[in-house]
Coordinates of C-alpha atoms and ligand atoms in Angstrom, one line a residue:
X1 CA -27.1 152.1 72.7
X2 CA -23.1 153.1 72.7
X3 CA -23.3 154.7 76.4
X4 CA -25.5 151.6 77.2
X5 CA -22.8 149.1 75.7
X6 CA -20.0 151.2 77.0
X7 CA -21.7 151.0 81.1
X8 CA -22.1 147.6 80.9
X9 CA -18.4 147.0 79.8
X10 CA -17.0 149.6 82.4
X11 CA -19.4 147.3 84.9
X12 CA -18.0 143.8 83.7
X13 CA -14.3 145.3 83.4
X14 CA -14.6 146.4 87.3
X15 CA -15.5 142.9 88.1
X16 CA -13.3 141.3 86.0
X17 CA -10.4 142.9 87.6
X18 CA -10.9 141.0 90.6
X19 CA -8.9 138.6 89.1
X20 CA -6.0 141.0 89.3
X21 CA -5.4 141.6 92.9
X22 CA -3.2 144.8 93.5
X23 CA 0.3 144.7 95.2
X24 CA -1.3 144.8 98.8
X25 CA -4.0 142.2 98.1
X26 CA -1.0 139.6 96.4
X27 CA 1.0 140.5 99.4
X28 CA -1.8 139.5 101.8
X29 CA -2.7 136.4 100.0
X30 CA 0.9 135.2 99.5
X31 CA 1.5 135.6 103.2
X32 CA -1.2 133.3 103.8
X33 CA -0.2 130.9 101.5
X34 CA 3.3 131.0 102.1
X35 CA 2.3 130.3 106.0
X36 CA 0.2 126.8 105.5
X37 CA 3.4 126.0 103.7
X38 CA 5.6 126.6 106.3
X39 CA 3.2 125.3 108.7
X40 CA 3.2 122.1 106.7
X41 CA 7.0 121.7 106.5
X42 CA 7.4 122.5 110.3
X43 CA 5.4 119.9 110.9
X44 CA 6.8 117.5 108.7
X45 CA 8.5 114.9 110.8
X46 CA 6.3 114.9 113.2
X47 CA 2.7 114.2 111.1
X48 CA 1.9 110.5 110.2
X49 CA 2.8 108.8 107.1
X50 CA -0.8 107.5 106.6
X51 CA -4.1 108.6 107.9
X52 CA -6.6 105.9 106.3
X53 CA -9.4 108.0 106.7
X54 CA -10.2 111.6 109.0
X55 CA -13.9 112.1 108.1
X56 CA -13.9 115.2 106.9
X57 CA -13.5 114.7 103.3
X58 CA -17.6 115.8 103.3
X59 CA -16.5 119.2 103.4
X60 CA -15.5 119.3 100.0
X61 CA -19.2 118.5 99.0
X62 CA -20.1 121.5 101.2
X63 CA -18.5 123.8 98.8
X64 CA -20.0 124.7 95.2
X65 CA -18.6 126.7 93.0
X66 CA -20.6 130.3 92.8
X67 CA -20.6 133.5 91.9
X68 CA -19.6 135.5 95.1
X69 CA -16.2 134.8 96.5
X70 CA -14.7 132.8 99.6
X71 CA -12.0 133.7 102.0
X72 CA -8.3 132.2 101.6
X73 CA -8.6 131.3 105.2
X74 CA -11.6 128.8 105.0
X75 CA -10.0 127.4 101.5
X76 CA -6.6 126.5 103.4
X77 CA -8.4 125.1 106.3
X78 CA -10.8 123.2 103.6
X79 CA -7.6 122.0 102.1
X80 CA -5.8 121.0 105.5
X81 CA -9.0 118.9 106.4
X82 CA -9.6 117.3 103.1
X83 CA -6.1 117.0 101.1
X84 CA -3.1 117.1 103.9
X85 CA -4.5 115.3 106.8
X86 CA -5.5 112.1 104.8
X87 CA -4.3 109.7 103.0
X88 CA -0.3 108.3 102.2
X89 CA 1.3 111.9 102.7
X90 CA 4.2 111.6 100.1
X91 CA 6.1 114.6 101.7
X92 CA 7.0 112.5 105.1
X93 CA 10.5 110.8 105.8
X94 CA 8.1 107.8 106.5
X95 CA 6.7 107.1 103.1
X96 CA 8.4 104.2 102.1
X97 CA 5.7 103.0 100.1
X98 CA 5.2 102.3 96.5
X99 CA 7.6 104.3 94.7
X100 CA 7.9 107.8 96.9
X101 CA 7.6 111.0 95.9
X102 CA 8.9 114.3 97.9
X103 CA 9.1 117.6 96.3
X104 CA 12.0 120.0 97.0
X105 CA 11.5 123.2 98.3
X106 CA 13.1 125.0 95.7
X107 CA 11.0 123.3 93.0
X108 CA 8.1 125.1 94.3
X109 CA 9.9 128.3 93.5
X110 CA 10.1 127.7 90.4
X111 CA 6.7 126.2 89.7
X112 CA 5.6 129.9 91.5
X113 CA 7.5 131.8 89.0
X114 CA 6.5 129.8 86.3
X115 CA 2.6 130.5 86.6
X116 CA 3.3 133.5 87.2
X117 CA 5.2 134.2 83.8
X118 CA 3.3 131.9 82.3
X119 CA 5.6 131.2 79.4
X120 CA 4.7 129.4 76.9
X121 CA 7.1 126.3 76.8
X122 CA 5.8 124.7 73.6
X123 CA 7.0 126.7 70.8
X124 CA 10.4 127.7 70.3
X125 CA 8.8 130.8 68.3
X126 CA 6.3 131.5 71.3
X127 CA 9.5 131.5 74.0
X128 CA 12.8 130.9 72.5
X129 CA 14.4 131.0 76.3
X130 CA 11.6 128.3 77.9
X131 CA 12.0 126.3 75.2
X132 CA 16.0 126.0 75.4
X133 CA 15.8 126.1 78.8
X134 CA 14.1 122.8 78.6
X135 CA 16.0 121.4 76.2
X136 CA 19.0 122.0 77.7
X137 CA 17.7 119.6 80.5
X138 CA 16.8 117.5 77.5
X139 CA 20.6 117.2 76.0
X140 CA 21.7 117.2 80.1
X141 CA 19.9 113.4 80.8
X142 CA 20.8 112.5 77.2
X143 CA 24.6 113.0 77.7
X144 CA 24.1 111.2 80.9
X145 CA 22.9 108.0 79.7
X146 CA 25.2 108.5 77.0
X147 CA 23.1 109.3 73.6
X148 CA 24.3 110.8 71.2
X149 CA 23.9 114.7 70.2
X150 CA 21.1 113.1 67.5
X151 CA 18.5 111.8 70.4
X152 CA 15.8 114.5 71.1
X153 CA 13.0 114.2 73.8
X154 CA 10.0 115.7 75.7
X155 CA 9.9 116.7 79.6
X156 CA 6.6 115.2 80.3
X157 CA 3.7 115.0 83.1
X158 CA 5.4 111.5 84.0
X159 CA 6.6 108.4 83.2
X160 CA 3.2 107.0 81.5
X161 CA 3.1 109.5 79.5
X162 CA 6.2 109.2 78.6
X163 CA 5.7 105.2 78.1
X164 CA 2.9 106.0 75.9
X165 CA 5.5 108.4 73.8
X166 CA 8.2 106.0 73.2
X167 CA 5.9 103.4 72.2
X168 CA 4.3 105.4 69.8
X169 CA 7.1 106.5 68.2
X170 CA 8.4 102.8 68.4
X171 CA 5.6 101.9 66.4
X172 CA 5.3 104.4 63.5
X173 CA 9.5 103.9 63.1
X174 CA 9.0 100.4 62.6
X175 CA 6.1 100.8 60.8
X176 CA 3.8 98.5 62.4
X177 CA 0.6 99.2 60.7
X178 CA -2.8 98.2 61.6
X179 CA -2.8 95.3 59.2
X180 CA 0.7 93.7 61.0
X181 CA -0.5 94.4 64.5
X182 CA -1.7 91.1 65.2
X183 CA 1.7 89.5 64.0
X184 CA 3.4 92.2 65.8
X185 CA 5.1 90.9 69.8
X186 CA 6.1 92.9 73.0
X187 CA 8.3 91.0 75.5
X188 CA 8.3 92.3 79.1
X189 CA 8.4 90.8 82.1
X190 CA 5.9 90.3 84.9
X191 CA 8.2 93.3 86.5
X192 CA 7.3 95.8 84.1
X193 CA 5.2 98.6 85.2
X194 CA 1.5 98.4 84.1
X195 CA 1.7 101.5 82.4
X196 CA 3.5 99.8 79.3
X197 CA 0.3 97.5 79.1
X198 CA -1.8 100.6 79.2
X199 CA 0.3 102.8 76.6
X200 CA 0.3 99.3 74.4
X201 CA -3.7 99.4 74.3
X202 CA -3.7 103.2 73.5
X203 CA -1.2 103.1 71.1
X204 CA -3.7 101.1 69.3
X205 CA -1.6 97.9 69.7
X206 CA -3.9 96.1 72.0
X207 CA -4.2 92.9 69.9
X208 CA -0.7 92.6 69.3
X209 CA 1.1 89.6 71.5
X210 CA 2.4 90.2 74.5
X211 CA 5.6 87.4 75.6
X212 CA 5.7 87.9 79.5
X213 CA 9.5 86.4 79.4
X214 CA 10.3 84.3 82.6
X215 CA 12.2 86.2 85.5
X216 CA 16.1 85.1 87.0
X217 CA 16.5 84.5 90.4
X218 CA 17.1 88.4 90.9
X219 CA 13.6 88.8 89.4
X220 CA 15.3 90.4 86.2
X221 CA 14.5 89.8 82.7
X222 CA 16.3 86.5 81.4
X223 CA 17.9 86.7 78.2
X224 CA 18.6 83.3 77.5
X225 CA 14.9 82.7 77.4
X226 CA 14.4 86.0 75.7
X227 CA 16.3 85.0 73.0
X228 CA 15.2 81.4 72.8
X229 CA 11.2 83.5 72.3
X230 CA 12.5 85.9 69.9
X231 CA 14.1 82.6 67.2
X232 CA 11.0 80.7 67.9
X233 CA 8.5 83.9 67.1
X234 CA 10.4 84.6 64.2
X235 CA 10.2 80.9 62.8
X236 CA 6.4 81.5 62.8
X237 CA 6.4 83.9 61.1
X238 CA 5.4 86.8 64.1
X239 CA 7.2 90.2 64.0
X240 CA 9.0 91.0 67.2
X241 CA 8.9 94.7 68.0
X242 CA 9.6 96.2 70.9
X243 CA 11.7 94.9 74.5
X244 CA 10.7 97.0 77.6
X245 CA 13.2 96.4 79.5
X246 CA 13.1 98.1 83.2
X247 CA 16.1 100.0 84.8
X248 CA 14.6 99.6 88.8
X249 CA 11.3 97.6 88.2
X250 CA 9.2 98.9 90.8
X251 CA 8.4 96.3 92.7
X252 CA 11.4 94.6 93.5
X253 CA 14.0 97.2 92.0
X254 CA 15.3 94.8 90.0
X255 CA 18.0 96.2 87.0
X256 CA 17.5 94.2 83.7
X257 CA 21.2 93.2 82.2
X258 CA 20.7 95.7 79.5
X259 CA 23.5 95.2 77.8
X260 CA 23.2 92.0 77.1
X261 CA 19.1 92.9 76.1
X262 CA 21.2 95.5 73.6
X263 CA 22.8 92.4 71.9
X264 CA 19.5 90.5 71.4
X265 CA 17.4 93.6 70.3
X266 CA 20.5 94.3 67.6
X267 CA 20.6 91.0 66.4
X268 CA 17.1 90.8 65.3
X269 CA 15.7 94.4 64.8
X270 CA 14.0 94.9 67.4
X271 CA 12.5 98.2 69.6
X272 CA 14.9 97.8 72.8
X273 CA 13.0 100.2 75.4
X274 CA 14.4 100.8 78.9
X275 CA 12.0 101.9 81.7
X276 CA 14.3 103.6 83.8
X277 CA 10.7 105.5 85.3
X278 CA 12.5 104.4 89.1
X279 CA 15.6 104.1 88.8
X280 CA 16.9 106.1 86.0
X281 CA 19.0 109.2 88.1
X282 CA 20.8 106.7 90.0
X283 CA 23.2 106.3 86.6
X284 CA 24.6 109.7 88.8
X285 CA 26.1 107.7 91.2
X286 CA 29.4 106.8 90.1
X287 CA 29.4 103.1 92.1
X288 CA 26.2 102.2 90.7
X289 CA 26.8 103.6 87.2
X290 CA 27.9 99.8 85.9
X291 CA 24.7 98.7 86.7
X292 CA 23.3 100.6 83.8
X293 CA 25.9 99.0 81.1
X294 CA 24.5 99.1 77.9
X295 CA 21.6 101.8 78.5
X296 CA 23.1 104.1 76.0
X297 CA 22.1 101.1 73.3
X298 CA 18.7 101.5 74.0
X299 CA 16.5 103.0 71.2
X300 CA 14.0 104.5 73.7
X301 CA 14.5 105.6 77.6
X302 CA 12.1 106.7 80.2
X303 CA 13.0 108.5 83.6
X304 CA 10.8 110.3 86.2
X305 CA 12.9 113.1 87.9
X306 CA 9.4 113.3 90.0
X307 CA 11.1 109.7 91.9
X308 CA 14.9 109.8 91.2
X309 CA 15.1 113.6 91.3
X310 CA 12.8 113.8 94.1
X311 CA 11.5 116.9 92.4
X312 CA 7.1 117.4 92.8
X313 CA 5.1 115.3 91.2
X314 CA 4.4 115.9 87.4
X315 CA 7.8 115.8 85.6
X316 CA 8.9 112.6 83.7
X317 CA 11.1 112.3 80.7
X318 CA 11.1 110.4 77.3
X319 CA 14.0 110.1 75.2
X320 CA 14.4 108.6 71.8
X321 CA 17.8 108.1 70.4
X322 CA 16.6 108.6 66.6
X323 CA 15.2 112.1 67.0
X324 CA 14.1 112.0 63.8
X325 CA 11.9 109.1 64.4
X326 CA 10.1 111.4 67.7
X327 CA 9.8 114.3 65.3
X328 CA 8.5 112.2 62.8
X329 CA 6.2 110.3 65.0
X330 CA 4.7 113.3 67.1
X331 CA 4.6 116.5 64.7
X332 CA 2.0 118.1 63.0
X333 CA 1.8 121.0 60.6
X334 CA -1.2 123.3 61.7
X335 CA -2.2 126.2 59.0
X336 CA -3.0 128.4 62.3
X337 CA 0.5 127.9 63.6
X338 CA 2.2 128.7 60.3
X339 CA 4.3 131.5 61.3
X340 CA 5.1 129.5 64.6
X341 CA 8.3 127.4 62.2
X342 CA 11.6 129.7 61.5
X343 CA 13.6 127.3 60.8
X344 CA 15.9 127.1 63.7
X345 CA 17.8 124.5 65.4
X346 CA 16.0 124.4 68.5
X347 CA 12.9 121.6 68.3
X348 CA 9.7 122.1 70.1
X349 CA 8.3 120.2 72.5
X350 CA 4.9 120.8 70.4
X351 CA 6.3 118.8 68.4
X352 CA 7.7 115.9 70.5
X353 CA 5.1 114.8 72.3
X354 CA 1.4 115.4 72.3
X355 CA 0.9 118.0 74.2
X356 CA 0.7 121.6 72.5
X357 CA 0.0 124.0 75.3
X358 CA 1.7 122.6 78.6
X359 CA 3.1 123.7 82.2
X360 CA 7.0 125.6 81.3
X361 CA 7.7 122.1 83.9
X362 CA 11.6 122.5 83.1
X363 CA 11.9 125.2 85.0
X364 CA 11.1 123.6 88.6
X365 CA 13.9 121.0 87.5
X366 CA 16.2 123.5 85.9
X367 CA 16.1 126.0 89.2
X368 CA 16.8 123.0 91.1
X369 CA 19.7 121.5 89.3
X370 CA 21.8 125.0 89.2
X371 CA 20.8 126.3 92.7
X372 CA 21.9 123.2 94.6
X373 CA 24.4 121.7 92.4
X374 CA 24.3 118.2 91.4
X375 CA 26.6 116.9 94.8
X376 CA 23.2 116.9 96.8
X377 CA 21.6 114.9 94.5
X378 CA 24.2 112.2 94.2
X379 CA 24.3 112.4 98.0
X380 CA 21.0 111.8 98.8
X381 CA 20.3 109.2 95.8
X382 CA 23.8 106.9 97.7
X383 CA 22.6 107.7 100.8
X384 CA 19.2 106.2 99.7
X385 CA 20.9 102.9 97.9
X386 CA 22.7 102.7 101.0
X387 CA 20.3 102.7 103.9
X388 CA 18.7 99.7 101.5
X389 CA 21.4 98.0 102.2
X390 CA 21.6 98.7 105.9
X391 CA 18.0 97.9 106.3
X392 CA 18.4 94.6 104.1
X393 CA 21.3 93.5 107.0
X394 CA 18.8 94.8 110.0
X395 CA 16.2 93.4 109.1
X396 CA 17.2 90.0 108.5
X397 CA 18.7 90.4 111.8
X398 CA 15.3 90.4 113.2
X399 CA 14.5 87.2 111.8
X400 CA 13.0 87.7 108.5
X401 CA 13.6 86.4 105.2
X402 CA 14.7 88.6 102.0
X403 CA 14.9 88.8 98.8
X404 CA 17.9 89.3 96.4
X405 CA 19.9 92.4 98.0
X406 CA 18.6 95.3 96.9
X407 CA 20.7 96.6 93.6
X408 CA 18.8 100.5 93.6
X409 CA 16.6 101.6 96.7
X410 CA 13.8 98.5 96.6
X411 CA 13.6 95.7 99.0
X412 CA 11.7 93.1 99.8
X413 CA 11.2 90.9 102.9
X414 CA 8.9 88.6 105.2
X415 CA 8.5 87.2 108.4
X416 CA 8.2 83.8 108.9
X417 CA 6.4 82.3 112.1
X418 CA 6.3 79.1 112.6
X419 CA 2.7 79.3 114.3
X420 CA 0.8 80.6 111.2
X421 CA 0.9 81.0 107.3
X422 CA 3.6 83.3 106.2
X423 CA 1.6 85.3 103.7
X424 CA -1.4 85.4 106.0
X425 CA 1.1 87.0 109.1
X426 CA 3.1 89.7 106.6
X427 CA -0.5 90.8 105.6
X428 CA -1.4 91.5 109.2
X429 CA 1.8 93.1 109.9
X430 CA 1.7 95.7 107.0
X431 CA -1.4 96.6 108.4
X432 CA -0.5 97.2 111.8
X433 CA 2.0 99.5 110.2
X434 CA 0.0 101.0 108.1
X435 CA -2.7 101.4 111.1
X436 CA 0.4 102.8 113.3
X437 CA 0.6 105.2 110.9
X438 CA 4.6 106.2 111.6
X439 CA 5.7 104.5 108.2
X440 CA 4.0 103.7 105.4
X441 CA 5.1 100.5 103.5
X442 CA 3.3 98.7 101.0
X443 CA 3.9 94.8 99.8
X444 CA 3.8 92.5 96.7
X445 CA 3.0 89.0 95.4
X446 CA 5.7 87.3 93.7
X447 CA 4.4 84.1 92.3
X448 CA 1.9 83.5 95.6
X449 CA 4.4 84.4 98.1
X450 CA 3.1 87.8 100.0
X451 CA 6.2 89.9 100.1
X452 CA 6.7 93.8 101.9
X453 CA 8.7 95.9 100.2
X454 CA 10.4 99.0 101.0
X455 CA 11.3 101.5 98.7
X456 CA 13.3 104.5 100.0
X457 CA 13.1 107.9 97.8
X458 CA 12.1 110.2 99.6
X459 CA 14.7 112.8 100.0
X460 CA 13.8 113.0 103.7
X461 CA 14.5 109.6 104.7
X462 CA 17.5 109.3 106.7
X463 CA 19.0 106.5 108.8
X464 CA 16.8 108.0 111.9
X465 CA 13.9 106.8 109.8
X466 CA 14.8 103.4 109.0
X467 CA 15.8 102.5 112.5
X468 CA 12.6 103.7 113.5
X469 CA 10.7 101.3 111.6
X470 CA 12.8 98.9 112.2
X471 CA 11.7 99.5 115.9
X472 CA 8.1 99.4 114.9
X473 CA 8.3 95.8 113.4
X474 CA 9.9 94.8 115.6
X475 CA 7.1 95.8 118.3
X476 CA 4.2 94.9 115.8
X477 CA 5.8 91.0 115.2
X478 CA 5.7 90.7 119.2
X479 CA 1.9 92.4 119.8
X480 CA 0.9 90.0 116.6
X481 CA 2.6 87.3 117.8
X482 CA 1.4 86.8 121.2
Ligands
PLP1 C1 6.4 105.0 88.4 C2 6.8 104.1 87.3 C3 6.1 104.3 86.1 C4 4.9 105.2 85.9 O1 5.3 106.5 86.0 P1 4.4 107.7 86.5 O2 5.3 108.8 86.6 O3 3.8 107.2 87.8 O4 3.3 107.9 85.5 C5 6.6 103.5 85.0 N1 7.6 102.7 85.2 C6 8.2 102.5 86.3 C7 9.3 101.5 86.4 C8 7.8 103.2 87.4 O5 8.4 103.0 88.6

């Protein structure tokens, strides 16, 4: 029985040890990978923006998972085919879609190292260094939006999550219990990102009231009206809660005056949440910083270094100015992690959000942030508000229309022929871009009017890019026009 047990272990261990390449085999398989990426960045500027479709997404299906093994070669190609080649490619200097992402090099780095340690980044017994590490990055936005040493807060997968945080700590601090939820209002705008709707209905708050409060001319929150909802809820009786305020609304980029949002939210107890998901790192750039006036009075604040940062996608931040109240709100004592508590001054991010085990993500924002310095950053972020600007002037010298000029890096615009409905033309044009492939832009409806935007993040995009597309509308309004 023993030297029967003892063969059949030797036999699993020898095929378990597969997944251990040796030195030669990592070497091998790291060249290979490290290639497609270099093929991929070499090719960067020249791929499309947007590939709607390339038909070979089928060879996906083609694979199953099994017992024998494949070759790195046909899994790269399968990738190429299936993942790169299609669809809004976030890495190009032409996405100027949506919100764009990016992804620095030297975030990959880190990310590499960081699987490859594996540290565990949730308990400050588990890794002391991870978990300062993060937290250091932690205290770094806090002191930038100017909280206090007391605020604590979580690096999370993104800015939903960490929506969904804030509000859930928003609620158990003002203790809105299940019998008050239906008493209990939310004021937002029709600018605030969906996500807050979402982390309102799983924070279990979905019969509470939402007050969508009416939009200024610049498509920001107005207080005036804000105020006027909050007296008149109050006089019946309701409970106002919590203001999500947004720091860059993603659709127009639009700034809420926060500081005059501070003074209403202090006057009568309520939550005052900014979304700074968009726009939050922009506070770097010292010409832009008085746009952000009053964000140190918020009690919670969320920012996505995966758009302002232009790190990879997967790393958002939620801060809450009361630590106490995050602690409080996302904690929990587990017997089995009982000798995981020493009592020392560095908080988890077990216990600040609710994630136990998790990706060590600071590190791909920490590597980053030291190896370039910050001047880079603040470059590229007010060379991106800039060429906004440039492209708001251009573009209107081609004849169309605007919106407000953009305050961050979001525009939006529309061409208006005299032959044909407005909405009905902008609508063709995005998708001659789209079909064009060079650029990507996307568009909006504000209030029936069919608006495009265009949002430039993307650390690639320079002014080569911009005059570019304004080259290809100007081509698509004649072809469409004729
Ligand atoms: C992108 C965005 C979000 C959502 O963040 P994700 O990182 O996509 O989850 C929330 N709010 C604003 C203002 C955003 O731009």
């Amino acid at each position: 029985m023993s030297a029967l047990l003892e063969q059949k272990i030797a036999a699993l261990e020898q095929l378990a040890k597969q997944l251990e390449p040796g030195q030669k085999q990592r070497s091998a398989l790291r060249k290979q990978a490290v290639a497609y990426g270099e093929r991929f960045l070499e090719d960067i500027y020249t791929s499309p923006a947007y590939v709607p479709q390339n038909g070979q997404l089928a060879l996906l299906d083609q694979l199953n998972v099994e017992d024998d093994p494949k070759s790195l070669p046909l899994l790269l190609d399968t990738m190429a085919k299936t993942v790169d080649l299609v669809g809004i490619n976030p890495a190009s200097e032409g996405h100027l879609g949506y919100i764009p992402g990016g992804g620095i090099y030297t975030s990959s780095l880190a990310d590499y190292l960081a699987d490859i340690t594996n540290r565990y980044a949730g308990l400050y017994f588990g890794s002391p260094g991870a978990v300062k590490l993060e937290n250091s990055l932690i205290r770094w936005t806090s002191e930038l939006v100017g909280y206090p040493a007391s605020a604590l807060g979580n690096i999370t997968s993104g800015g939903s999550i960490a929506n969904l945080i804030t509000i859930t700590t928003a609620r158990d601090a003002m203790q809105i219990t299940p019998d008050k939820i239906h008493k209990t209002v939310i004021y937002h705008t029709q600018q605030t990102h969906h996500c807050v709707n979402k982390a309102v209905r799983i924070a279990g708050l979905g019969s509470a009231i939402m007050r969508s409060i009416p939009l200024d001319n610049l498509y920001r929150m107005n207080p005036i009206l804000l105020r006027a909802q909050i007296e008149s809820d109050k006089a019946a009786g309701l409970l106002p809660f919590y203001i999500a305020a947004s720091c860059g609304s993603t659709d127009t980029g639009a700034v809420d005056e926060l500081d005059k949002i501070a003074d209403i939210a202090a006057e009568n107890n309520v939550w005052f949440h900014v979304d700074a998901a968009y726009g939050g790192y922009f506070i770097l750039v010292d010409k832009l910083k008085p746009l952000f006036k009053g964000i140190d009075r918020a009690d919670s604040i969320v920012l996505d270094p995966h758009k302002s940062l232009f790190l990879p996608y997967g790393t958002g931040i939620a801060l809450i100015k009361d630590g106490k109240a995050l602690f409080q709100s996302q904690h929990y004592m587990a017997s089995y992690l009982q000798d995981a508590y020493d009592g020392t001054e560095e908080v988890s991010p077990a216990d600040l959000s609710p994630e136990l085990t998790k990706h060590f993500r600071g590190l791909r924002l920490w590597l980053p942030l030291h190896l370039h310095g910050l001047a880079p950053f603040k470059a590229a972020l007010e060379e991106k508000h800039l060429l906004t600007l440039y492209f708001h002037a251009k573009v209107q010298a081609l004849g169309f229309e605007v919106g407000p000029t953009p305050q961050l890096s979001v525009g939006i615009y529309r061409f208006v022929s005299k032959k044909e409905d407005a909405n009905a033309f902008n609508e063709k044009l995005v998708k001659a871009v789209q079909k064009d492939g060079r650029i990507f832009v996307s568009s909006t409806n504000i209030k029936g009017t069919y608006w495009i935007r265009i949002a430039l993040l993307s650390f690639r995009t320079h002014k080569v890019t911009i005059d570019r597309y304004l080259g290809i509308l100007e081509e698509k309004i004649t072809e469409l026009s004729v």
